[in-house]
mmCIF file of C-alpha atoms and ligand atoms in Angstrom:
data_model
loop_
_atom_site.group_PDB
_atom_site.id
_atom_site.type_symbol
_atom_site.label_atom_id
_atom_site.label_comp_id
_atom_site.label_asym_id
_atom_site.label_seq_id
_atom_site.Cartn_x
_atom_site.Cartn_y
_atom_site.Cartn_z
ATOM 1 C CA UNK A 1 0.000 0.000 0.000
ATOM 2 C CA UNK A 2 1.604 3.485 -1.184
ATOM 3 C CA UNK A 3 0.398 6.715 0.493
ATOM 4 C CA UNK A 4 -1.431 8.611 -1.922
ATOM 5 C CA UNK A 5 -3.562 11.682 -2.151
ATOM 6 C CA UNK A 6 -7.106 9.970 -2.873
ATOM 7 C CA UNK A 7 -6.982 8.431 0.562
ATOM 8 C CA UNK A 8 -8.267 11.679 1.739
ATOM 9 C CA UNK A 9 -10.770 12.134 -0.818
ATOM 10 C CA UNK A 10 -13.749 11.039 1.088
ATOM 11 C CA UNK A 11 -12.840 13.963 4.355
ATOM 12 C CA UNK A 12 -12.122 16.358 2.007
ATOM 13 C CA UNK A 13 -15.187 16.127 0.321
ATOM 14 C CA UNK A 14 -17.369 16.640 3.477
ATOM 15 C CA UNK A 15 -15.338 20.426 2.961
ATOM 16 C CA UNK A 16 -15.747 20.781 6.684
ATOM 17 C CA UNK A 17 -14.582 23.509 9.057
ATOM 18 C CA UNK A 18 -13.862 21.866 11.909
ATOM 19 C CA UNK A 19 -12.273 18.014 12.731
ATOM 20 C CA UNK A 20 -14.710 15.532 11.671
ATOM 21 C CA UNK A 21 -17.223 14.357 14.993
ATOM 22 C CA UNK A 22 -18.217 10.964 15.384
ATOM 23 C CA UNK A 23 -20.017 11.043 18.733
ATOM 24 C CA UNK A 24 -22.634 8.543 20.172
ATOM 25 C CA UNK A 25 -23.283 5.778 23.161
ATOM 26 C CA UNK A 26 -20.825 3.148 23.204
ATOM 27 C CA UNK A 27 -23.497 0.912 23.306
ATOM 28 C CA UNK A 28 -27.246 1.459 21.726
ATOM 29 C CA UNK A 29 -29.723 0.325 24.961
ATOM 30 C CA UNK A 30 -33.244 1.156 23.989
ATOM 31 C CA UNK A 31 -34.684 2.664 20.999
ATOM 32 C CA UNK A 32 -35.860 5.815 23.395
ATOM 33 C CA UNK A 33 -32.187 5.989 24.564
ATOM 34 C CA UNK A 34 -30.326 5.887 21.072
ATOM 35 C CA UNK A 35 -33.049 8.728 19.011
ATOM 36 C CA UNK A 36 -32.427 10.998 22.434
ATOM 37 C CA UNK A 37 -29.191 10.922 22.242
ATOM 38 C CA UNK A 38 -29.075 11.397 18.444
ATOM 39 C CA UNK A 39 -31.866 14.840 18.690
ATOM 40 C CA UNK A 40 -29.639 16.409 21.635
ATOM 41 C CA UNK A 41 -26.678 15.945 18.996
ATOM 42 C CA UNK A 42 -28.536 16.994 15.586
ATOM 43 C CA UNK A 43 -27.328 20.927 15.747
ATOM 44 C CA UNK A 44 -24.101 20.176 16.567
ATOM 45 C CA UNK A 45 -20.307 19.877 14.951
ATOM 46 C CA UNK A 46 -21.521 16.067 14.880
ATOM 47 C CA UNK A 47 -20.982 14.618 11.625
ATOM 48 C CA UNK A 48 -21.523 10.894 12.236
ATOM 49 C CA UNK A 49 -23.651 9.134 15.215
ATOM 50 C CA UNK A 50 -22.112 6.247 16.469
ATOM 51 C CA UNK A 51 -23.580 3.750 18.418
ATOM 52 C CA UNK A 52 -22.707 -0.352 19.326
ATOM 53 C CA UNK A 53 -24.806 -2.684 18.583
ATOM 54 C CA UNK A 54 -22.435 -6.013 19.039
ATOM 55 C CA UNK A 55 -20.313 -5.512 22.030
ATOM 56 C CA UNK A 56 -16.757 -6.753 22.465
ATOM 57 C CA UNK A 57 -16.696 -7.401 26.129
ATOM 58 C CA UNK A 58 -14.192 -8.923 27.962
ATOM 59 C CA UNK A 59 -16.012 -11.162 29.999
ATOM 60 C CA UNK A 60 -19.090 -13.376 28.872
ATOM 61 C CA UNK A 61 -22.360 -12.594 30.729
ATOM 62 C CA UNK A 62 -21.867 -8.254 30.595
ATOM 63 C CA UNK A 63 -24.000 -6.391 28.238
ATOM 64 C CA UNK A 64 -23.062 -7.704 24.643
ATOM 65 C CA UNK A 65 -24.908 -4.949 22.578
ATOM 66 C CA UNK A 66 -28.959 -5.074 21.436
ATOM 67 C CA UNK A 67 -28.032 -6.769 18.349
ATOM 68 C CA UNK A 68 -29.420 -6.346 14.944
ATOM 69 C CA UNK A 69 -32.520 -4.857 16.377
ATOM 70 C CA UNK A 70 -30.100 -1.273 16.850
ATOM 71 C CA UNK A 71 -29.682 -1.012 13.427
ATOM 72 C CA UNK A 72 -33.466 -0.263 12.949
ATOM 73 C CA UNK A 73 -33.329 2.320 15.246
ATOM 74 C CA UNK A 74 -29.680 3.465 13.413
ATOM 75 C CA UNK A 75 -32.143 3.864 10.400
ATOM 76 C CA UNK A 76 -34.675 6.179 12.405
ATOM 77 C CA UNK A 77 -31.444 8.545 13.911
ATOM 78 C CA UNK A 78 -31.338 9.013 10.371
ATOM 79 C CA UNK A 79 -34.362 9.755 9.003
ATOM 80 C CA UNK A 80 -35.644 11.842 12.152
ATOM 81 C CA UNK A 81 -32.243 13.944 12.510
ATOM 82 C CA UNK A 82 -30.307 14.017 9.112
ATOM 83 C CA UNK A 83 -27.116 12.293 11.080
ATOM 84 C CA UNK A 84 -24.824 9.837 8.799
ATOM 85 C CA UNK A 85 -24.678 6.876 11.359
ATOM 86 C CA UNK A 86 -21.780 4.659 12.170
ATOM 87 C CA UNK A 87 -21.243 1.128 13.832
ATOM 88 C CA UNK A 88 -18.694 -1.354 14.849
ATOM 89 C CA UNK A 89 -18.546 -4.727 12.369
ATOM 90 C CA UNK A 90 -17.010 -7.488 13.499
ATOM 91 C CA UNK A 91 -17.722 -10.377 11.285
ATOM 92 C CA UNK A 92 -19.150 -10.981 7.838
ATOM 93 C CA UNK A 93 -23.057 -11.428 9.338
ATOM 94 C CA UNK A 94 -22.454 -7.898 10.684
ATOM 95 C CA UNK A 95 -21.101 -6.434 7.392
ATOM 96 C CA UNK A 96 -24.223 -7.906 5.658
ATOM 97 C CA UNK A 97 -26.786 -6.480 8.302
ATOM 98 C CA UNK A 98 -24.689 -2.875 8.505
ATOM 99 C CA UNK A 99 -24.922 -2.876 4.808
ATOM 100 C CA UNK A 100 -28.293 -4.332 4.388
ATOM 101 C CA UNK A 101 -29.564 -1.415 7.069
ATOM 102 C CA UNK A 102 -27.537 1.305 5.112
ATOM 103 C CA UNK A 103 -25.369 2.234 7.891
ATOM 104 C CA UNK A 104 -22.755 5.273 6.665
ATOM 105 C CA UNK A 105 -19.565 4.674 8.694
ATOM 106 C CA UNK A 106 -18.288 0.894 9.573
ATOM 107 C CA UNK A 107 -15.805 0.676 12.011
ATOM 108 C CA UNK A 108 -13.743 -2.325 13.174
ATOM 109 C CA UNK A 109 -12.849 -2.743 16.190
ATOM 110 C CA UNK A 110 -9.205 -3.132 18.518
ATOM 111 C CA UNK A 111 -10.058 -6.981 18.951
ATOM 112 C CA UNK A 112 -10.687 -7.471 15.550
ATOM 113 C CA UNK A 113 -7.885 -5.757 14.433
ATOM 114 C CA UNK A 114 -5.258 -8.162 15.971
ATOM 115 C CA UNK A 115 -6.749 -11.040 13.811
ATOM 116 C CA UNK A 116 -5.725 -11.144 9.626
ATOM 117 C CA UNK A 117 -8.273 -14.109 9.337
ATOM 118 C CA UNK A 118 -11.203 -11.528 10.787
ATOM 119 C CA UNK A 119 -9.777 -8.658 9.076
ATOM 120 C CA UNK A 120 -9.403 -10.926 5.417
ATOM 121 C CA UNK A 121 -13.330 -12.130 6.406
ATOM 122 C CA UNK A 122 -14.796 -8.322 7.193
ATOM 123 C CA UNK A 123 -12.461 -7.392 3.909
ATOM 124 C CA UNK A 124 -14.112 -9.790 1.373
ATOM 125 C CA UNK A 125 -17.719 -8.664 2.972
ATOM 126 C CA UNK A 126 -17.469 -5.462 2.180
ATOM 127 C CA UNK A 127 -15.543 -6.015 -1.172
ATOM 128 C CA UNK A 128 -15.932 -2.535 -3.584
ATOM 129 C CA UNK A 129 -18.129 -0.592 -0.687
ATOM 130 C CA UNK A 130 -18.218 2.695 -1.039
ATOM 131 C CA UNK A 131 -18.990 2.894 2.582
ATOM 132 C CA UNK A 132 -16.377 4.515 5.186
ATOM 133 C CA UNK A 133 -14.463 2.199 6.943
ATOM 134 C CA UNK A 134 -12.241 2.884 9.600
ATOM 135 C CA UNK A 135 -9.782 0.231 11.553
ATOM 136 C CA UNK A 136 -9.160 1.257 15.054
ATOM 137 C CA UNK A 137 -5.625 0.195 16.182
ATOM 138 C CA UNK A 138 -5.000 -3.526 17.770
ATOM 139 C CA UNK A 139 -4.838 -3.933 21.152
ATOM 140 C CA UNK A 140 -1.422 -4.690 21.182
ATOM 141 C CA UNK A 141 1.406 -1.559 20.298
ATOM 142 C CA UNK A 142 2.205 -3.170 16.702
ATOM 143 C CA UNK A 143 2.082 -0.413 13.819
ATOM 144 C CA UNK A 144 2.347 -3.271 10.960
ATOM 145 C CA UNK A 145 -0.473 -5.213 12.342
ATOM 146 C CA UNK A 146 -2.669 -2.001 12.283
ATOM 147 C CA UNK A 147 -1.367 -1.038 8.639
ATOM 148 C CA UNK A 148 -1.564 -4.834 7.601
ATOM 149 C CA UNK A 149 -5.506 -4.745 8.369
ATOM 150 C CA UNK A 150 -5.739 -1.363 6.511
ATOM 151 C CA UNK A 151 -3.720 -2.989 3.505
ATOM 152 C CA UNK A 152 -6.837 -6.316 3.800
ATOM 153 C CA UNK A 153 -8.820 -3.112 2.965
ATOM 154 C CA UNK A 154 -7.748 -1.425 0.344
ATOM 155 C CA UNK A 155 -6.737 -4.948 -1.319
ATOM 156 C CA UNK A 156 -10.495 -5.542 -1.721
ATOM 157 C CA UNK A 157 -11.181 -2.216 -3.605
ATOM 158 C CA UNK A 158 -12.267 -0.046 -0.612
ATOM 159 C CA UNK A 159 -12.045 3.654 -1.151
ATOM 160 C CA UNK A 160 -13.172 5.096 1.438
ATOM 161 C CA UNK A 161 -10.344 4.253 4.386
ATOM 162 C CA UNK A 162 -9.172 5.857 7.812
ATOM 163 C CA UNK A 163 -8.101 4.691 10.795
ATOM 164 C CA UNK A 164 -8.746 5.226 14.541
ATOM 165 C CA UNK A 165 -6.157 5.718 17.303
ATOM 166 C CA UNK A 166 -7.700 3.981 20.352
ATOM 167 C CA UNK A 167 -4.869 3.690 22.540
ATOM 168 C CA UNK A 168 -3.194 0.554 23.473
ATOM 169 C CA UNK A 169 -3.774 -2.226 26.232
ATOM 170 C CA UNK A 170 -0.787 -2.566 28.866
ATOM 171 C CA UNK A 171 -0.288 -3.889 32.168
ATOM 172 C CA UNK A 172 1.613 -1.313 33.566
ATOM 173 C CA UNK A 173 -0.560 0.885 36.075
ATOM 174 C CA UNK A 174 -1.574 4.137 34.221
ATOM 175 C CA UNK A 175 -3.758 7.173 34.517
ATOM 176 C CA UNK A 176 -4.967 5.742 31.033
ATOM 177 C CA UNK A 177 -7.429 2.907 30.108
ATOM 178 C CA UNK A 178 -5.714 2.239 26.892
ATOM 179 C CA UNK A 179 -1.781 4.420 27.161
ATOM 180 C CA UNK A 180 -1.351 6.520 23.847
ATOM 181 C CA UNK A 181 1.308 5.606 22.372
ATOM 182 C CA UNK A 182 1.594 8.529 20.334
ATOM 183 C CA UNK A 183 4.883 7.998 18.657
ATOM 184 C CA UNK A 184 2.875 5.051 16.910
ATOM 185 C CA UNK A 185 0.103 6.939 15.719
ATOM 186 C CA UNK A 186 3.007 9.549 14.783
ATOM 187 C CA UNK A 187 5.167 7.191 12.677
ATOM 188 C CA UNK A 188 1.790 5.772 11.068
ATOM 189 C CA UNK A 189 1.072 9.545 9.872
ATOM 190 C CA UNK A 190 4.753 9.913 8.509
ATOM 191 C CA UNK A 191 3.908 6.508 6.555
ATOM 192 C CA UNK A 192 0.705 7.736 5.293
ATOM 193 C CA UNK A 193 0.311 11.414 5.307
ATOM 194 C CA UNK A 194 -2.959 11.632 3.587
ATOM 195 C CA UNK A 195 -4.570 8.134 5.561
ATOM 196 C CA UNK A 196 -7.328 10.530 7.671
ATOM 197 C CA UNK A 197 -6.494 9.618 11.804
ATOM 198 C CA UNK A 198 -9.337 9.902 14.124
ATOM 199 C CA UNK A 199 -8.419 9.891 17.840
ATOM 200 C CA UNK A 200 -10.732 8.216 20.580
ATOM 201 C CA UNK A 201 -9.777 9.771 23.592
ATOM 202 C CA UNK A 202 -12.796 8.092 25.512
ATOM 203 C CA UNK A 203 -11.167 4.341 24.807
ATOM 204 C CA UNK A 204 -7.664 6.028 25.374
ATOM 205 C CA UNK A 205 -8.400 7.378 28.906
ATOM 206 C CA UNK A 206 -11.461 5.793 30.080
ATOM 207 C CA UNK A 207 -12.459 8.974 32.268
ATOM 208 C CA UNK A 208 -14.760 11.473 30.896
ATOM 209 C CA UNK A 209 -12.524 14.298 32.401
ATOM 210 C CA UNK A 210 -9.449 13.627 30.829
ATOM 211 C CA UNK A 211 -11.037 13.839 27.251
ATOM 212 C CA UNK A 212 -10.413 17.231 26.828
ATOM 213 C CA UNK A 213 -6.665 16.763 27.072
ATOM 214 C CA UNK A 214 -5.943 14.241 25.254
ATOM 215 C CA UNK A 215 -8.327 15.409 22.421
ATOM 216 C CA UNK A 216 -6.328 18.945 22.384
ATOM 217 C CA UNK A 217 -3.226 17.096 22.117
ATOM 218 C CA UNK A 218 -4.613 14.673 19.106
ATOM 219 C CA UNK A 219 -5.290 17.881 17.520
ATOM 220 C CA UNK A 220 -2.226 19.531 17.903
ATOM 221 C CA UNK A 221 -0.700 16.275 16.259
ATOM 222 C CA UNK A 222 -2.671 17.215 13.469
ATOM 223 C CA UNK A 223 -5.187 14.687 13.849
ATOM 224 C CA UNK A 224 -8.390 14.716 11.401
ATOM 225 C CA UNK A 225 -11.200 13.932 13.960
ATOM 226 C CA UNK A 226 -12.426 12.766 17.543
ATOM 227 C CA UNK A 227 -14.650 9.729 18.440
ATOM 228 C CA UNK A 228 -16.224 10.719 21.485
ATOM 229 C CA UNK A 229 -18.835 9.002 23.379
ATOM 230 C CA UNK A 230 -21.674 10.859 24.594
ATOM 231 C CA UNK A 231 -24.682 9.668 26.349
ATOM 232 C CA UNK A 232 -27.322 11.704 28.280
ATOM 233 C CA UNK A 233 -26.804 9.650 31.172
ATOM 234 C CA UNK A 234 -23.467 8.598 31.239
ATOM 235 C CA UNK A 235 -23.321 7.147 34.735
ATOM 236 C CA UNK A 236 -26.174 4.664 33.747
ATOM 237 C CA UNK A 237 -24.711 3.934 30.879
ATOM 238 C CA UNK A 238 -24.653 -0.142 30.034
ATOM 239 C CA UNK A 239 -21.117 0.285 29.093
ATOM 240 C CA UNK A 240 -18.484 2.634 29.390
ATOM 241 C CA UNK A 241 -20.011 4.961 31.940
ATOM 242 C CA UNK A 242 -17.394 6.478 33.677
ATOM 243 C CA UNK A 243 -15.940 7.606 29.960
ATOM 244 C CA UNK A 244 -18.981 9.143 28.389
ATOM 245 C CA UNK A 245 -20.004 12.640 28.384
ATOM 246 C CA UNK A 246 -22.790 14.369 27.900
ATOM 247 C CA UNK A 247 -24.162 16.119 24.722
ATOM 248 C CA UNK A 248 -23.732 19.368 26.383
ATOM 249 C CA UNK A 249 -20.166 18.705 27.805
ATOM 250 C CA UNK A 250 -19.338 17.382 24.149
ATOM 251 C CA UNK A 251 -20.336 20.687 22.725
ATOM 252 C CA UNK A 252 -18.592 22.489 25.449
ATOM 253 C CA UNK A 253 -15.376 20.119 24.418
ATOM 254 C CA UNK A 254 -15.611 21.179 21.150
ATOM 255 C CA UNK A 255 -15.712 25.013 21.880
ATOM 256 C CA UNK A 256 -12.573 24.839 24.056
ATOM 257 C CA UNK A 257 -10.586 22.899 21.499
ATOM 258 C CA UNK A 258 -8.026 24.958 20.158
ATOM 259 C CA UNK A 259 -8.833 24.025 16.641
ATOM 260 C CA UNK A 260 -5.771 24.984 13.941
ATOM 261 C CA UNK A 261 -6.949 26.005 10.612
ATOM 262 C CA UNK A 262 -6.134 22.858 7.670
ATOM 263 C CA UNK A 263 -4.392 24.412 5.052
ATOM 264 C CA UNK A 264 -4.287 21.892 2.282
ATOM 265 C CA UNK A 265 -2.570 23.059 -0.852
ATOM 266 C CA UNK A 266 0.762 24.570 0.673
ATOM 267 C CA UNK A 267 2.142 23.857 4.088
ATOM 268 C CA UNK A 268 1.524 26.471 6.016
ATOM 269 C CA UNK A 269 4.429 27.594 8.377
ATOM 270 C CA UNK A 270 2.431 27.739 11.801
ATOM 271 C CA UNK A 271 0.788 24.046 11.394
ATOM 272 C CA UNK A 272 3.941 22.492 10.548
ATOM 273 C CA UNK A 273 5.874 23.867 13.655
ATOM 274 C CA UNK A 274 2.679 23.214 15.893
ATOM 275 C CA UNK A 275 2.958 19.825 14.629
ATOM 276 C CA UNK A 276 6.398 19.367 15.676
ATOM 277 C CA UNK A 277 6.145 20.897 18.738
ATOM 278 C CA UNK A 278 3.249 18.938 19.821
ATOM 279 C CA UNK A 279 5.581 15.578 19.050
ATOM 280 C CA UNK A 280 8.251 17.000 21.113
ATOM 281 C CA UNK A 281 5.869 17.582 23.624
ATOM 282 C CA UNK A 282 5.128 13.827 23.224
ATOM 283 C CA UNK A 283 8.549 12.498 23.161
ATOM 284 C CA UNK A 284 9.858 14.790 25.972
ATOM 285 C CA UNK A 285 6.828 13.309 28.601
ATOM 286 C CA UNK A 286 8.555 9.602 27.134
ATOM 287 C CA UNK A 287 11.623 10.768 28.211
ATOM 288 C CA UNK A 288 10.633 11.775 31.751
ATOM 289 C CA UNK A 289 8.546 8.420 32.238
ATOM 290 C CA UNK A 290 11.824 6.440 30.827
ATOM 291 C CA UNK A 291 13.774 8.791 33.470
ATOM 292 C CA UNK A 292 11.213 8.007 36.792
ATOM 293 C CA UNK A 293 11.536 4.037 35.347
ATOM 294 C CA UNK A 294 15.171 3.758 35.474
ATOM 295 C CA UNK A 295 15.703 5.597 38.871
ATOM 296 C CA UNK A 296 12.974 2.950 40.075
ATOM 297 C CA UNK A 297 15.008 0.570 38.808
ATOM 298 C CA UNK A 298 18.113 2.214 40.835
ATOM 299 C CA UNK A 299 15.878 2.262 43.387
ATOM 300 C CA UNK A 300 15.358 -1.572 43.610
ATOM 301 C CA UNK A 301 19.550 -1.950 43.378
ATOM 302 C CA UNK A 302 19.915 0.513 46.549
ATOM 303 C CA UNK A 303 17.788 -2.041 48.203
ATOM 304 C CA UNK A 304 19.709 -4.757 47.405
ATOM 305 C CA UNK A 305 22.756 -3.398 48.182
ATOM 306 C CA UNK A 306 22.034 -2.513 51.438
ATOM 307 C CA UNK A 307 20.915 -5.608 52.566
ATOM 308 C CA UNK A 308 24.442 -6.903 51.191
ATOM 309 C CA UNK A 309 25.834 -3.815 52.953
ATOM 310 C CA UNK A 310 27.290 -3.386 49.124
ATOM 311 C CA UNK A 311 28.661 0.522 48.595
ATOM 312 C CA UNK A 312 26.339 2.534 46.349
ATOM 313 C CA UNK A 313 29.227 3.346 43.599
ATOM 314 C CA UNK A 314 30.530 0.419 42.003
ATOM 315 C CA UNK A 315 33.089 1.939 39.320
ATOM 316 C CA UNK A 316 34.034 -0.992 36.892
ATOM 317 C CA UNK A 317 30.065 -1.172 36.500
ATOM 318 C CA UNK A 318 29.845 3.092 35.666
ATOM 319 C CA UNK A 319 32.788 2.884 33.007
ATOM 320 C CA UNK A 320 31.174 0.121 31.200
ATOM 321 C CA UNK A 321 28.027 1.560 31.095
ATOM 322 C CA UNK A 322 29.029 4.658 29.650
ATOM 323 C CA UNK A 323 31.315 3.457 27.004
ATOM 324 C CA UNK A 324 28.399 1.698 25.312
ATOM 325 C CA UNK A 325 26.361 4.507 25.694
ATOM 326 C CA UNK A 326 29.320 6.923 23.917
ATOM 327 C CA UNK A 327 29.024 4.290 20.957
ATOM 328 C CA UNK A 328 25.136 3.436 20.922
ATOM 329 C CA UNK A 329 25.018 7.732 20.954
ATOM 330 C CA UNK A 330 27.608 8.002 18.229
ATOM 331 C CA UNK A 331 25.838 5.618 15.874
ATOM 332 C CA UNK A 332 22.363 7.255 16.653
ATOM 333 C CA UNK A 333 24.285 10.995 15.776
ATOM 334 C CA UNK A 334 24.414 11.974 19.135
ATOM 335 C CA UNK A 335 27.730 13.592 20.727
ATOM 336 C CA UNK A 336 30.505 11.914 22.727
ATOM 337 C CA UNK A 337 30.381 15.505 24.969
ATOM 338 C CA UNK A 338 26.505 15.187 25.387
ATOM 339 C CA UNK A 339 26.285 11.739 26.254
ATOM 340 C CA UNK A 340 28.949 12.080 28.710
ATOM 341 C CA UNK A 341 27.208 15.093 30.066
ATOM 342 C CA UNK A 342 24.013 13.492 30.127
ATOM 343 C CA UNK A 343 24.829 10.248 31.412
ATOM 344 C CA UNK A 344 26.762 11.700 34.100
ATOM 345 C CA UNK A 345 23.377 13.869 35.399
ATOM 346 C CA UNK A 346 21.475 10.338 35.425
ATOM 347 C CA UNK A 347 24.253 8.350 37.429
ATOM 348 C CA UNK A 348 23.953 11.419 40.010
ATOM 349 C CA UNK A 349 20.728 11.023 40.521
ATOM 350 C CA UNK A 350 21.224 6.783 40.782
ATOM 351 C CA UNK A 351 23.420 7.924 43.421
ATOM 352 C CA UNK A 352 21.290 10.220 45.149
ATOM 353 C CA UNK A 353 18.676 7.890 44.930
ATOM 354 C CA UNK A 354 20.133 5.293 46.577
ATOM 355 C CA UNK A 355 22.164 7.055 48.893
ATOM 356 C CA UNK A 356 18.659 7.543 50.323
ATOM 357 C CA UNK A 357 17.832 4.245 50.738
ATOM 358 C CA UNK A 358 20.853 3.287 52.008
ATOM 359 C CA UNK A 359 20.341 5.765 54.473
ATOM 360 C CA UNK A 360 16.629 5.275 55.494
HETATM 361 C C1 PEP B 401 -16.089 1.053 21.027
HETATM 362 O O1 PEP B 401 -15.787 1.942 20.205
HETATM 363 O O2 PEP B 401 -17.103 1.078 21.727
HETATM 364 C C2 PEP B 401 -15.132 -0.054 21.224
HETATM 365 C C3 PEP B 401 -15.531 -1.248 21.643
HETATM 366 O O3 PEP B 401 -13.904 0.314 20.970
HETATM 367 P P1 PEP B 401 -12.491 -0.462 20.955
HETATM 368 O O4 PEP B 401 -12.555 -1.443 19.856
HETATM 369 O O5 PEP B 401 -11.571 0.683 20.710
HETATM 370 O O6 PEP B 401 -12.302 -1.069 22.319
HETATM 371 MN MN1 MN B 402 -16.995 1.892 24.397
#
C-alpha cells in the first residue's frame, strides 16, 4: 500500500470547518435511549452518530450490545435527525446487516484488528463498498499489524479508508485505560500522510474528564477527527459509563478545542511547527517516564545493596556503562560531549537515589 492523495478524498469532500465528529453511546440500549441521544446531537459539529450494537466485552455474561434490532433504530437517527450513522462490524453477518440497514460509517474494532483471518473475512464482505471504513488500532502496540488490516482493505477495492487511534492495552498501572502511544500513531502519519487519523480519547483514557486533554493534544498532532462518546446519562450507561459525556459537555469540548486552521494546498508555516512541537511535547513526557523508570530501577539496586551492605558506587560497572552509551550515541548521531554530560546527570541522581535508601 503506497500513500497517496485519494486516501483523503472522502474527508475532504465533506469540505468541513472543523475536525470531523463521530459522537454517540458506546453501546445502543433502547430505541428511546439511542433517538435521544441522536436529537440532543442533531445541531451540533456532529458529523456521524455512532452507536454499538455487538459488544466486544471482555467477559461473557456483561451487556453484549442489542443486536441487529439497533440497526433499525440506526435507520430512524437518520431519518428523524439528518445524522450519517456509524457502527462497529465485526464479522461478515455484521457487514451484511450494517450494509443491508444502510449504515454510513463501519468501524472495526481493537479486537478485531489483531486477527488477519477476521480482518481478510470483514475485507471480502465489504468487497468494492463505497462505505467509510475505519480500523481502530489492535490492542497490542504493533504499527504493521494495524497497517496490515488497513492494507486487507484497500486490497479488496475499498475507497473510502481511515483509521482510529484507540490507545493501546498494557499492564503497567496508568492514569490511562488504553496508554497513547503517540509515537505510533506519529510514525503511522509519517507513513501515510494523507490516511485521515481519528483519535478516541474516551477508549484512550477511560475517564470522561481527561477527554479534553488528550483530544487537544490529538489535535495539535494534526489529527483529522475525535470519536467521542456521549450519552445523556453517562453514569447509567450499560457500558463505558465512567468515559462518556454528555451532549452538552461534548459541545462544550468542542468550543474549548483549540482548533488549527487545515491548510491543504501549501504547508503552512504555523501548522507544521505546531505539529512538531506537539511531538516534542510527546517524546519529551517519554523521556521523563523512561527517566522516573530507570531511577525505580536504581531504586530496587539501593535495596539490594544494602541488605548486602554493598557501597552505592561500584566503578568498573559506571565505566562500562558509559562506554556503550558513547558508541550506541555516536551511531544514533548523538555527541561523545553530550552523552557524557548526560549520562553523568542520570548516574547522580542513581546515586542520590540510593544514597537515600541506604540511608533510610
Ligand atoms: C467502542 O468503540 O465502543 C469499542 C468497543 O472500541 P475499541 O474497539 O476501541 O475497544
Ligand atoms: Mn466503548
Amino acid at each position: 500500500m503506497e500513500n497517496s492523495k485519494e486516501m483523503r478524498n472522502w474527508l475532504d469532500a465533506m469540505n468541513l470547518d472543523h475536525p470531523l465528529v463521530i459522537a454517540g453511546p458506546c453501546s445502543a440500549e433502547t430505541e428511546e435511549q439511542v433517538l435521544k441521544i441522536a436529537h440532543e446531537l442533531k445541531d451540533t459539529d456532529v458529523n456521524y452518530f455512532r452507536a454499538g450494537i455487538w459488544k466486544p466485552r471482555t467477559k461473557p455474561g456483561m451487556f453484549e450490545g442489542v443486536g441487529a434490532l439497533g440497526l433499525k433504530w440506526l435507520q430512524k437517527v437518520k431519518k428523524e435527525t439528518g445524522l450519517k450513522t456509524a457502527t462497529e462490524v465485526a464479522n461478515k453477518a455484521h457487514v451484511e446487516l450494517a450494509l443491508e440497514h444502510d449504515v454510513d460509517l463501519l468501524w472495526i474494532g481493537a479486537r478485531s484488528t489483531v486477527s488477519p483471518f477476521i480482518i481478510q473475512e470483514i475485507a471480502d464482505a465489504l468487497e468494492g463498498t463505497d462505505k467509510i471504513v475505519l480500523v481502530k488500532n489492535p490492542v497490542n502496540p504493533d504499527l504493521a499489524l494495524w497497517l496490515g488490516a488497513v492494507e486487507r482493505l484497500a486490497n479488496a477495492n475499498i475507497k473510502n479508508l481511515g483509521v482510529i487511534h484507540r490507545g493501546f492495552s498494557t499492564y503497567e498501572k496508568t492514569k490511562y485505560r488504553n496508554i497513547p502511544e503517540w509515537q505510533i500513531a506519529i510514525e503511522l502519519q509519517q507513513k501515510f500522510p494523507d490516511l485521515p487519523i481519528i483519535n478516541d480519547p474516551s477508549h484512550i483514557t477511560g475517564k470522561r474528564d481527561m477527554i479534553f486533554d488528550v483530544s487537544q493534544t490529538a489535535l495539535d498532532l494534526n489529527f483529522d477527527g475525535l470519536m467521542i462518546e456521549t450519552h445523556f446519562d453517562p453514569d447509567n450507561a450499560w457500558s463505558d459509563a465512567a468515559q462518556q459525556v454528555t451532549p452538552s459537555s461534548l459541545v462544550q469540548i468542542m468550543k474549548d478545542l483549540k482548533i488549527r486552521k487545515e491548510s491543504s494546498a501549501e504547508t503552512d508555516y504555523n501548522v507544521e511547527l505546531n505539529t512538531l512541537r506537539a511531538q516534542i511535547d510527546v517524546i519529551d513526557n517519554q523521556l521523563i517516564e523512561t527517566l522516573s523508570k530507570r531511577m525505580k530501577v536504581a531504586d530496587a539496586i539501593g535495596g539490594i545493596k544494602k541488605s548486602q551492605n554493598v557501597a552505592v558506587l561500584q566503578s568498573n560497572r559506571w565505566n562500562e556503562i558509559l562506554g556503550k552509551m558513547i558508541l550506541e550515541g555516536e551511531s544514533k548521531g548523538l555527541s561523545e560531549e553530550f552523552v557524557l554530560k548526560m549520562f553523568k546527570a542520570i548516574h547522580q541522581e542513581s546515586i542520590n537515589h540510593q544514597e537515600k535508601i541506604l540511608k533510610a
